[in-house]
mmCIF file of C-alpha atoms in Angstrom:
data_model
loop_
_atom_site.group_PDB
_atom_site.id
_atom_site.type_symbol
_atom_site.label_atom_id
_atom_site.label_comp_id
_atom_site.label_asym_id
_atom_site.label_seq_id
_atom_site.Cartn_x
_atom_site.Cartn_y
_atom_site.Cartn_z
ATOM 1 C CA MET W 2 -55.643 -32.451 3.157
ATOM 2 C CA LYS W 3 -58.464 -30.327 5.238
ATOM 3 C CA SER W 4 -58.682 -26.795 4.551
ATOM 4 C CA VAL W 5 -60.840 -24.091 6.248
ATOM 5 C CA ILE W 6 -63.462 -21.646 3.904
ATOM 6 C CA VAL W 7 -64.424 -18.882 5.778
ATOM 7 C CA LYS W 8 -68.279 -17.166 5.359
ATOM 8 C CA ALA W 9 -69.958 -14.546 6.481
ATOM 9 C CA ARG W 10 -73.144 -13.767 7.299
ATOM 10 C CA PRO W 11 -73.497 -14.990 9.198
ATOM 11 C CA LEU W 12 -69.761 -15.132 10.047
ATOM 12 C CA ARG W 13 -68.836 -18.866 10.100
ATOM 13 C CA CYS W 14 -66.067 -21.358 8.798
ATOM 14 C CA GLU W 15 -66.291 -24.879 7.076
ATOM 15 C CA ILE W 16 -63.415 -27.428 6.606
ATOM 16 C CA ILE W 17 -64.106 -29.204 3.634
ATOM 17 C CA ASP W 18 -61.354 -31.497 2.080
ATOM 18 C CA VAL W 19 -58.997 -30.520 -0.987
ATOM 19 C CA PRO W 20 -56.174 -32.186 -3.027
ATOM 20 C CA ILE W 21 -52.887 -31.382 -1.960
ATOM 21 C CA PRO W 22 -52.265 -27.924 -4.396
ATOM 22 C CA GLU W 23 -49.436 -28.485 -6.469
ATOM 23 C CA PRO W 24 -46.978 -25.418 -6.703
ATOM 24 C CA GLY W 25 -46.303 -23.189 -9.775
ATOM 25 C CA PRO W 26 -42.736 -22.597 -11.146
ATOM 26 C CA ASP W 27 -42.144 -19.389 -8.690
ATOM 27 C CA GLU W 28 -44.239 -20.865 -6.017
ATOM 28 C CA VAL W 29 -43.584 -23.326 -3.445
ATOM 29 C CA LEU W 30 -45.261 -25.847 -1.654
ATOM 30 C CA ILE W 31 -45.272 -25.640 2.636
ATOM 31 C CA LYS W 32 -46.561 -28.026 5.024
ATOM 32 C CA VAL W 33 -48.146 -25.340 7.278
ATOM 33 C CA ILE W 34 -46.989 -25.924 10.678
ATOM 34 C CA TYR W 35 -48.723 -22.936 11.884
ATOM 35 C CA CYS W 36 -50.976 -20.007 10.370
ATOM 36 C CA ALA W 37 -52.417 -16.252 11.773
ATOM 37 C CA SER W 38 -55.847 -14.536 11.558
ATOM 38 C CA ASN W 39 -56.148 -11.556 10.437
ATOM 39 C CA PRO W 40 -58.823 -8.886 10.407
ATOM 40 C CA ARG W 41 -59.701 -8.697 6.633
ATOM 41 C CA ASP W 42 -59.736 -12.677 6.789
ATOM 42 C CA TRP W 43 -62.950 -11.884 8.522
ATOM 43 C CA LYS W 44 -64.030 -8.315 6.335
ATOM 44 C CA ALA W 45 -62.408 -10.184 2.711
ATOM 45 C CA PRO W 46 -66.641 -12.266 2.911
ATOM 46 C CA ASP W 47 -68.798 -10.193 4.716
ATOM 47 C CA HIS W 48 -67.955 -6.914 3.099
ATOM 48 C CA LEU W 49 -64.793 -6.307 1.318
ATOM 49 C CA VAL W 50 -65.634 -9.318 -1.408
ATOM 50 C CA PRO W 51 -69.210 -10.297 -0.176
ATOM 51 C CA GLY W 52 -70.415 -13.894 -1.413
ATOM 52 C CA VAL W 53 -66.766 -15.263 -2.437
ATOM 53 C CA GLU W 54 -66.281 -17.865 0.185
ATOM 54 C CA ILE W 55 -62.716 -19.676 -0.065
ATOM 55 C CA ASN W 56 -59.592 -20.093 2.308
ATOM 56 C CA GLN W 57 -58.823 -16.514 3.547
ATOM 57 C CA GLY W 58 -55.450 -17.474 4.930
ATOM 58 C CA ASN W 59 -52.204 -15.568 3.679
ATOM 59 C CA GLU W 60 -49.586 -16.285 6.643
ATOM 60 C CA MET W 61 -48.129 -19.137 7.464
ATOM 61 C CA SER W 62 -44.543 -20.743 8.514
ATOM 62 C CA GLY W 63 -44.072 -24.607 7.849
ATOM 63 C CA VAL W 64 -41.704 -26.731 5.710
ATOM 64 C CA ILE W 65 -41.045 -26.631 2.720
ATOM 65 C CA GLU W 66 -42.265 -29.619 0.983
ATOM 66 C CA ILE W 67 -41.916 -29.298 -3.414
ATOM 67 C CA VAL W 68 -40.435 -26.496 -5.683
ATOM 68 C CA GLY W 69 -41.062 -24.315 -8.290
ATOM 69 C CA SER W 70 -39.564 -25.591 -11.632
ATOM 70 C CA ASN W 71 -37.906 -21.957 -11.360
ATOM 71 C CA VAL W 72 -37.096 -21.930 -8.149
ATOM 72 C CA TYR W 73 -33.950 -22.196 -6.808
ATOM 73 C CA GLU W 74 -32.878 -20.224 -3.707
ATOM 74 C CA PHE W 75 -35.269 -22.953 -1.551
ATOM 75 C CA ARG W 76 -35.024 -26.715 -1.384
ATOM 76 C CA LYS W 77 -37.099 -29.424 0.363
ATOM 77 C CA GLY W 78 -37.254 -29.334 3.972
ATOM 78 C CA ASP W 79 -36.583 -25.653 4.614
ATOM 79 C CA ARG W 80 -37.177 -23.885 7.216
ATOM 80 C CA VAL W 81 -39.817 -20.645 6.317
ATOM 81 C CA ALA W 82 -42.096 -18.071 6.929
ATOM 82 C CA ALA W 83 -44.543 -17.193 3.574
ATOM 83 C CA ALA W 84 -47.184 -14.838 2.576
ATOM 84 C CA HIS W 85 -50.278 -16.221 0.328
ATOM 85 C CA PRO W 86 -51.110 -13.540 -2.127
ATOM 86 C CA MET W 87 -55.057 -12.449 -1.043
ATOM 87 C CA GLN W 88 -57.994 -14.244 -1.581
ATOM 88 C CA THR W 89 -57.286 -16.935 -4.716
ATOM 89 C CA GLU W 90 -56.944 -20.331 -3.371
ATOM 90 C CA ASN W 91 -54.858 -22.387 -1.483
ATOM 91 C CA GLY W 92 -54.777 -20.682 1.134
ATOM 92 C CA THR W 93 -52.608 -20.605 4.861
ATOM 93 C CA TYR W 94 -56.017 -22.157 6.874
ATOM 94 C CA ALA W 95 -54.607 -25.512 5.668
ATOM 95 C CA GLU W 96 -52.589 -28.560 5.739
ATOM 96 C CA TYR W 97 -50.965 -27.351 2.665
ATOM 97 C CA SER W 98 -50.353 -23.893 0.928
ATOM 98 C CA THR W 99 -48.384 -22.199 -1.835
ATOM 99 C CA ALA W 100 -45.794 -18.991 -1.337
ATOM 100 C CA PRO W 101 -44.914 -17.084 -4.445
ATOM 101 C CA VAL W 102 -40.817 -17.114 -3.556
ATOM 102 C CA ASN W 103 -40.959 -13.611 -3.539
ATOM 103 C CA THR W 104 -42.786 -13.242 -0.207
ATOM 104 C CA CYS W 105 -40.956 -15.746 1.536
ATOM 105 C CA PHE W 106 -37.970 -15.888 3.993
ATOM 106 C CA LEU W 107 -35.796 -18.812 5.127
ATOM 107 C CA LEU W 108 -36.145 -18.902 8.714
ATOM 108 C CA PRO W 109 -33.169 -18.636 11.331
ATOM 109 C CA PRO W 110 -32.427 -21.187 13.828
ATOM 110 C CA ASN W 111 -33.214 -18.258 16.706
ATOM 111 C CA ILE W 112 -37.089 -17.830 15.712
ATOM 112 C CA SER W 113 -39.618 -20.675 16.545
ATOM 113 C CA PHE W 114 -42.539 -21.511 13.837
ATOM 114 C CA GLU W 115 -44.829 -20.299 15.914
ATOM 115 C CA GLU W 116 -42.587 -16.538 16.327
ATOM 116 C CA ALA W 117 -42.109 -16.419 12.481
ATOM 117 C CA CYS W 118 -45.812 -16.917 11.697
ATOM 118 C CA THR W 119 -46.486 -13.550 12.820
ATOM 119 C CA ILE W 120 -43.966 -12.233 10.514
ATOM 120 C CA PRO W 121 -44.402 -12.468 6.074
ATOM 121 C CA PHE W 122 -47.855 -10.066 6.177
ATOM 122 C CA ALA W 123 -47.768 -7.734 8.696
ATOM 123 C CA LEU W 124 -44.662 -6.706 8.361
ATOM 124 C CA CYS W 125 -44.203 -6.602 4.906
ATOM 125 C CA THR W 126 -47.672 -4.616 4.685
ATOM 126 C CA ALA W 127 -45.613 -2.254 7.286
ATOM 127 C CA ALA W 128 -42.781 -2.253 4.732
ATOM 128 C CA ILE W 129 -44.926 -1.121 1.467
ATOM 129 C CA GLY W 130 -46.555 1.729 3.039
ATOM 130 C CA PHE W 131 -43.062 3.042 5.540
ATOM 131 C CA TYR W 132 -41.030 2.796 2.385
ATOM 132 C CA GLN W 133 -42.665 2.505 -0.807
ATOM 133 C CA ARG W 134 -45.767 4.870 0.011
ATOM 134 C CA LEU W 135 -44.648 7.373 2.797
ATOM 135 C CA LYS W 136 -41.158 7.013 0.849
ATOM 136 C CA ILE W 137 -38.928 7.042 3.335
ATOM 137 C CA PRO W 138 -35.560 5.964 3.097
ATOM 138 C CA PHE W 139 -34.702 2.462 2.862
ATOM 139 C CA PRO W 140 -32.010 1.570 5.694
ATOM 140 C CA THR W 141 -29.504 0.455 2.879
ATOM 141 C CA SER W 142 -30.085 4.276 1.354
ATOM 142 C CA PRO W 143 -27.356 6.528 2.265
ATOM 143 C CA GLU W 144 -30.304 8.788 2.872
ATOM 144 C CA SER W 145 -31.014 6.427 6.281
ATOM 145 C CA SER W 146 -28.473 8.433 7.960
ATOM 146 C CA ARG W 147 -30.312 11.737 7.773
ATOM 147 C CA VAL W 148 -32.614 12.846 10.482
ATOM 148 C CA GLN W 149 -36.642 12.289 9.008
ATOM 149 C CA THR W 150 -38.876 15.555 10.522
ATOM 150 C CA PRO W 151 -40.795 13.060 13.133
ATOM 151 C CA LEU W 152 -43.173 10.976 11.950
ATOM 152 C CA ILE W 153 -46.737 9.713 13.362
ATOM 153 C CA ILE W 154 -48.235 6.322 13.911
ATOM 154 C CA TYR W 155 -52.223 6.130 14.942
ATOM 155 C CA GLY W 156 -52.472 2.655 16.838
ATOM 156 C CA GLY W 157 -49.287 1.600 17.452
ATOM 157 C CA SER W 158 -50.053 -2.713 19.406
ATOM 158 C CA SER W 159 -51.109 -3.837 15.928
ATOM 159 C CA SER W 160 -49.487 -5.631 14.331
ATOM 160 C CA ILE W 161 -48.599 -2.978 11.330
ATOM 161 C CA GLY W 162 -48.224 -1.022 13.802
ATOM 162 C CA ALA W 163 -45.914 -2.497 15.740
ATOM 163 C CA PHE W 164 -44.116 -3.988 12.864
ATOM 164 C CA THR W 165 -43.993 -0.256 11.062
ATOM 165 C CA LEU W 166 -42.395 1.247 14.793
ATOM 166 C CA LYS W 167 -39.454 -1.545 14.414
ATOM 167 C CA LEU W 168 -38.391 -0.838 11.041
ATOM 168 C CA ALA W 169 -38.644 2.746 11.953
ATOM 169 C CA LYS W 170 -35.549 1.836 14.739
ATOM 170 C CA MET W 171 -33.725 1.527 12.215
ATOM 171 C CA GLY W 172 -34.519 5.191 11.001
ATOM 172 C CA ARG W 173 -33.739 8.165 12.027
ATOM 173 C CA PHE W 174 -37.154 10.861 13.338
ATOM 174 C CA GLU W 175 -36.330 13.917 15.257
ATOM 175 C CA LYS W 176 -39.847 12.261 17.088
ATOM 176 C CA ILE W 177 -42.035 8.825 16.975
ATOM 177 C CA ILE W 178 -45.518 9.851 17.736
ATOM 178 C CA VAL W 179 -47.664 7.031 18.189
ATOM 179 C CA VAL W 180 -51.090 6.542 19.067
ATOM 180 C CA CYS W 181 -52.491 4.146 21.414
ATOM 181 C CA GLY W 182 -54.641 2.427 24.818
ATOM 182 C CA SER W 183 -54.320 -0.425 26.460
ATOM 183 C CA GLY W 184 -51.263 -1.147 24.530
ATOM 184 C CA ARG W 185 -48.823 1.091 24.777
ATOM 185 C CA PRO W 186 -46.820 -1.003 27.828
ATOM 186 C CA TYR W 187 -45.795 -3.374 24.899
ATOM 187 C CA ILE W 188 -44.307 -0.854 22.504
ATOM 188 C CA GLU W 189 -42.994 1.230 24.622
ATOM 189 C CA SER W 190 -40.793 -1.921 25.180
ATOM 190 C CA PHE W 191 -38.841 -0.707 21.769
ATOM 191 C CA GLY W 192 -37.150 2.064 23.202
ATOM 192 C CA VAL W 193 -38.137 4.130 20.454
ATOM 193 C CA ILE W 194 -41.065 6.361 20.790
ATOM 194 C CA THR W 195 -40.452 9.727 22.375
ATOM 195 C CA ASP W 196 -44.470 10.516 22.840
ATOM 196 C CA PHE W 197 -47.597 8.891 23.569
ATOM 197 C CA VAL W 198 -50.951 10.059 22.363
ATOM 198 C CA ASP W 199 -54.061 7.673 24.473
ATOM 199 C CA TYR W 200 -57.192 8.038 22.331
ATOM 200 C CA ARG W 201 -59.275 6.867 25.389
ATOM 201 C CA ASP W 202 -58.477 10.134 26.842
ATOM 202 C CA CYS W 203 -60.438 11.923 23.295
ATOM 203 C CA ASN W 204 -57.886 14.697 23.078
ATOM 204 C CA VAL W 205 -55.893 13.465 20.306
ATOM 205 C CA VAL W 206 -55.377 16.017 18.333
ATOM 206 C CA HIS W 207 -54.597 18.695 21.457
ATOM 207 C CA ASP W 208 -52.095 15.639 22.530
ATOM 208 C CA LEU W 209 -50.749 15.394 19.040
ATOM 209 C CA LYS W 210 -49.696 19.174 18.010
ATOM 210 C CA ALA W 211 -48.556 19.430 21.761
ATOM 211 C CA ALA W 212 -46.210 15.719 21.454
ATOM 212 C CA LEU W 213 -44.401 17.806 18.645
ATOM 213 C CA GLY W 214 -43.925 20.744 19.790
ATOM 214 C CA GLY W 215 -44.666 22.853 17.027
ATOM 215 C CA LYS W 216 -42.303 20.845 15.143
ATOM 216 C CA ARG W 217 -43.754 20.298 11.437
ATOM 217 C CA CYS W 218 -44.561 16.443 10.368
ATOM 218 C CA PHE W 219 -44.335 14.952 6.912
ATOM 219 C CA HIS W 220 -45.129 11.096 7.607
ATOM 220 C CA ALA W 221 -48.368 9.691 9.241
ATOM 221 C CA VAL W 222 -49.092 5.575 9.256
ATOM 222 C CA ASP W 223 -52.627 4.599 10.460
ATOM 223 C CA ALA W 224 -52.687 1.447 11.167
ATOM 224 C CA ILE W 225 -55.722 1.131 13.319
ATOM 225 C CA MET W 226 -58.581 3.040 10.646
ATOM 226 C CA ASP W 227 -60.898 3.452 13.034
ATOM 227 C CA GLY W 228 -63.004 6.071 11.412
ATOM 228 C CA ASN W 229 -61.663 9.075 13.161
ATOM 229 C CA SER W 230 -58.176 8.196 12.844
ATOM 230 C CA PHE W 231 -56.914 9.806 9.397
ATOM 231 C CA GLY W 232 -59.188 12.500 10.326
ATOM 232 C CA HIS W 233 -57.323 13.425 12.969
ATOM 233 C CA LEU W 234 -53.949 12.221 11.574
ATOM 234 C CA SER W 235 -54.813 15.325 8.984
ATOM 235 C CA GLU W 236 -55.329 17.788 11.320
ATOM 236 C CA VAL W 237 -52.081 17.786 12.310
ATOM 237 C CA LEU W 238 -49.821 17.425 10.040
ATOM 238 C CA ALA W 239 -48.270 20.076 7.528
ATOM 239 C CA PRO W 240 -50.403 21.533 4.921
ATOM 240 C CA GLU W 241 -48.694 20.599 2.449
ATOM 241 C CA GLY W 242 -46.703 17.837 0.934
ATOM 242 C CA ALA W 243 -47.675 15.503 4.042
ATOM 243 C CA ARG W 244 -48.835 11.462 3.376
ATOM 244 C CA ILE W 245 -50.172 9.250 5.419
ATOM 245 C CA ALA W 246 -50.329 5.903 4.774
ATOM 246 C CA VAL W 247 -53.530 4.346 4.880
ATOM 247 C CA TYR W 248 -53.813 -0.294 4.347
ATOM 248 C CA LEU W 249 -58.619 0.092 3.782
ATOM 249 C CA PRO W 250 -58.462 1.211 -0.062
ATOM 250 C CA ARG W 251 -62.232 1.211 0.041
ATOM 251 C CA LEU W 252 -62.421 3.458 2.459
ATOM 252 C CA ASP W 253 -63.365 7.173 2.450
ATOM 253 C CA TYR W 254 -60.925 9.438 2.351
ATOM 254 C CA SER W 255 -62.604 12.633 1.535
ATOM 255 C CA CYS W 256 -62.129 14.721 4.918
ATOM 256 C CA ILE W 257 -58.075 14.600 4.013
ATOM 257 C CA PRO W 258 -57.258 18.340 3.222
ATOM 258 C CA ALA W 259 -56.361 17.202 -1.463
ATOM 259 C CA SER W 260 -52.563 18.992 -0.739
ATOM 260 C CA ILE W 261 -52.128 16.382 1.958
ATOM 261 C CA SER W 262 -51.073 13.077 -0.062
ATOM 262 C CA VAL W 263 -53.063 10.139 0.750
ATOM 263 C CA ALA W 264 -51.235 6.617 0.136
ATOM 264 C CA ILE W 265 -52.667 3.945 -0.259
ATOM 265 C CA THR W 266 -51.239 0.476 0.917
ATOM 266 C CA PHE W 267 -52.505 -2.990 -0.639
ATOM 267 C CA PHE W 268 -50.950 -6.603 0.388
ATOM 268 C CA GLY W 269 -51.729 -7.432 -2.745
ATOM 269 C CA THR W 270 -49.452 -5.264 -5.042
ATOM 270 C CA VAL W 271 -46.074 -6.963 -3.831
ATOM 271 C CA HIS W 272 -48.603 -9.636 -6.648
ATOM 272 C CA GLY W 273 -49.363 -7.760 -9.098
ATOM 273 C CA GLN W 274 -51.812 -7.311 -8.082
ATOM 274 C CA ALA W 275 -54.059 -4.075 -8.146
ATOM 275 C CA THR W 276 -55.620 -1.883 -5.845
ATOM 276 C CA PRO W 277 -58.817 -2.233 -5.216
ATOM 277 C CA ILE W 278 -61.460 1.102 -6.755
ATOM 278 C CA SER W 279 -57.802 2.919 -7.639
ATOM 279 C CA ASN W 280 -56.602 0.193 -9.624
ATOM 280 C CA GLU W 281 -53.184 1.030 -9.264
ATOM 281 C CA VAL W 282 -50.108 -1.052 -9.936
ATOM 282 C CA PHE W 283 -47.593 -0.322 -8.201
ATOM 283 C CA GLU W 284 -44.715 -3.708 -9.777
ATOM 284 C CA GLU W 285 -42.171 -2.232 -8.288
ATOM 285 C CA ASP W 286 -43.494 -3.892 -5.252
ATOM 286 C CA VAL W 287 -42.754 -7.407 -6.624
ATOM 287 C CA ASP W 288 -39.333 -7.082 -7.117
ATOM 288 C CA PHE W 289 -39.518 -4.862 -3.966
ATOM 289 C CA ALA W 290 -40.911 -8.147 -1.395
ATOM 290 C CA TYR W 291 -38.042 -10.219 -3.085
ATOM 291 C CA ALA W 292 -35.693 -7.932 -2.282
ATOM 292 C CA PHE W 293 -36.457 -7.620 1.436
ATOM 293 C CA PHE W 294 -37.628 -10.965 2.355
ATOM 294 C CA ARG W 295 -34.583 -12.132 2.068
ATOM 295 C CA LEU W 296 -33.585 -8.931 3.937
ATOM 296 C CA VAL W 297 -36.338 -10.082 6.992
ATOM 297 C CA GLY W 298 -33.984 -13.880 7.455
ATOM 298 C CA ARG W 299 -30.610 -11.782 8.254
ATOM 299 C CA TRP W 300 -32.661 -9.029 10.204
ATOM 300 C CA ILE W 301 -34.104 -12.105 12.300
ATOM 301 C CA ALA W 302 -30.877 -13.783 12.770
ATOM 302 C CA GLU W 303 -28.842 -10.103 13.546
ATOM 303 C CA GLY W 304 -31.798 -9.754 16.528
ATOM 304 C CA LYS W 305 -32.386 -6.301 14.348
ATOM 305 C CA MET W 306 -35.969 -7.545 13.911
ATOM 306 C CA SER W 307 -38.757 -9.920 15.505
ATOM 307 C CA GLY W 308 -42.178 -11.318 15.708
ATOM 308 C CA HIS W 309 -45.090 -10.172 16.997
ATOM 309 C CA PRO W 310 -47.034 -10.982 20.838
ATOM 310 C CA TYR W 311 -49.307 -14.188 19.671
ATOM 311 C CA GLU W 312 -51.894 -16.427 21.362
ATOM 312 C CA VAL W 313 -51.927 -20.001 19.889
ATOM 313 C CA LEU W 314 -55.805 -21.159 19.974
ATOM 314 C CA PRO W 315 -56.466 -25.022 20.854
ATOM 315 C CA ARG W 316 -57.802 -27.272 18.024
ATOM 316 C CA GLY W 317 -55.985 -26.095 15.114
ATOM 317 C CA LEU W 318 -57.732 -25.596 12.217
ATOM 318 C CA LEU W 319 -61.440 -25.505 14.545
ATOM 319 C CA SER W 320 -60.536 -22.837 16.446
ATOM 320 C CA VAL W 321 -59.927 -20.500 13.034
ATOM 321 C CA GLU W 322 -63.660 -19.442 13.433
ATOM 322 C CA ASP W 323 -62.901 -18.634 17.210
ATOM 323 C CA GLY W 324 -60.471 -16.508 16.080
ATOM 324 C CA LEU W 325 -61.843 -14.945 13.422
ATOM 325 C CA ARG W 326 -65.074 -13.995 15.895
ATOM 326 C CA MET W 327 -62.841 -12.551 18.383
ATOM 327 C CA LEU W 328 -60.891 -10.364 16.322
ATOM 328 C CA LYS W 329 -64.205 -9.004 14.721
ATOM 329 C CA GLU W 330 -65.605 -8.319 18.364
ATOM 330 C CA GLY W 331 -62.907 -6.829 19.288
ATOM 331 C CA LYS W 332 -61.683 -8.749 21.626
ATOM 332 C CA VAL W 333 -57.536 -9.029 20.467
ATOM 333 C CA SER W 334 -54.873 -6.840 21.281
ATOM 334 C CA ALA W 335 -51.335 -5.929 21.127
ATOM 335 C CA LYS W 336 -51.317 -9.805 20.017
ATOM 336 C CA LYS W 337 -51.516 -12.864 16.768
ATOM 337 C CA LEU W 338 -54.468 -15.377 16.856
ATOM 338 C CA ILE W 339 -52.321 -17.722 15.496
ATOM 339 C CA TYR W 340 -53.120 -22.101 15.232
ATOM 340 C CA ARG W 341 -50.420 -25.185 15.024
ATOM 341 C CA VAL W 342 -52.485 -27.314 12.204
ATOM 342 C CA ALA W 343 -51.736 -30.841 13.920
ATOM 343 C CA ASP W 344 -53.454 -29.729 16.502
ATOM 344 C CA THR W 345 -56.420 -29.682 14.790
ATOM 345 C CA PRO W 346 -58.830 -33.347 15.408
ATOM 346 C CA THR W 347 -59.627 -34.284 12.823
ATOM 347 C CA LEU W 348 -55.945 -34.705 10.755
ATOM 348 C CA GLU W 349 -54.507 -38.100 10.006
ATOM 349 C CA PRO W 350 -51.646 -38.957 12.182
ATOM 350 C CA GLU W 351 -49.263 -38.928 9.525
ATOM 351 C CA TYR W 352 -48.961 -35.484 9.385
ATOM 352 C CA PHE W 353 -48.089 -34.507 13.059
ATOM 353 C CA PHE W 354 -44.753 -32.706 12.911
#
């Protein structure tokens, strides 16, 4: 089968032929219909894990081909979306990919493969930060009916930011304040945001304080990590007991006062991987993901959850390099870049779905 290897310095991709992988006991083998790009896919070989050249894809939708020996809830032919473990073989930029069942969910009939492809990696990452790190009450908890203090999301139109907003819509907050720019029209449509702060006005701290209106804020999500974002947030959060969810473990957060908890969120913990640098293992995240992904399918069917806006790039897997370059150059806003594997010119005719 065809598989895309992502290389760096300069950024480039190579399509190679590899054997179709075998799923592990707790995995499924998926015939990939659509795969999606995330910023980490170019950052990993460039500077996060330099020198490692593998298939960096982590997000997909498709049809189950084989189930592992311990798998009892999925069957061959099921329509699914799934997240593949980071920095492991058999990534999603390929004709077939594997995924653990705890990050795989059945697609209800009201969602397309295209939209479903935008969900698994980003939504799960947002959920870990929101529920597991910030300790926001989960929708099934009796505490979820209690009004929470204001929530600030920096980078609301990013995929993690937008999915955090969709999760926040299931809770209750005094205020939901979003820092964003050109992506405002998209997230404004959610009908949950009380205040907007435009970072392009260069008055983020002042405008955040004005939006808070004297209320204390204990919860913030930095979904953009632009170098100034978490510093700005630390200036407006309550001086004691506040938490910031951040998503890049390798950044220097020393500018954040020690009284504010830096809740480092790393997607790999749902697959038992340790957080880089701090080497923390959050075993509870594995079961959290299992339960969460079962609810995701139901939420989609009920209209409580939806995917992210997307653009399908032409030429299937041949366009992965173009997509990663667009992400690296900052040319993507408020949408996900996805690829229809069957559009790859070099595939054999029998692949087409």
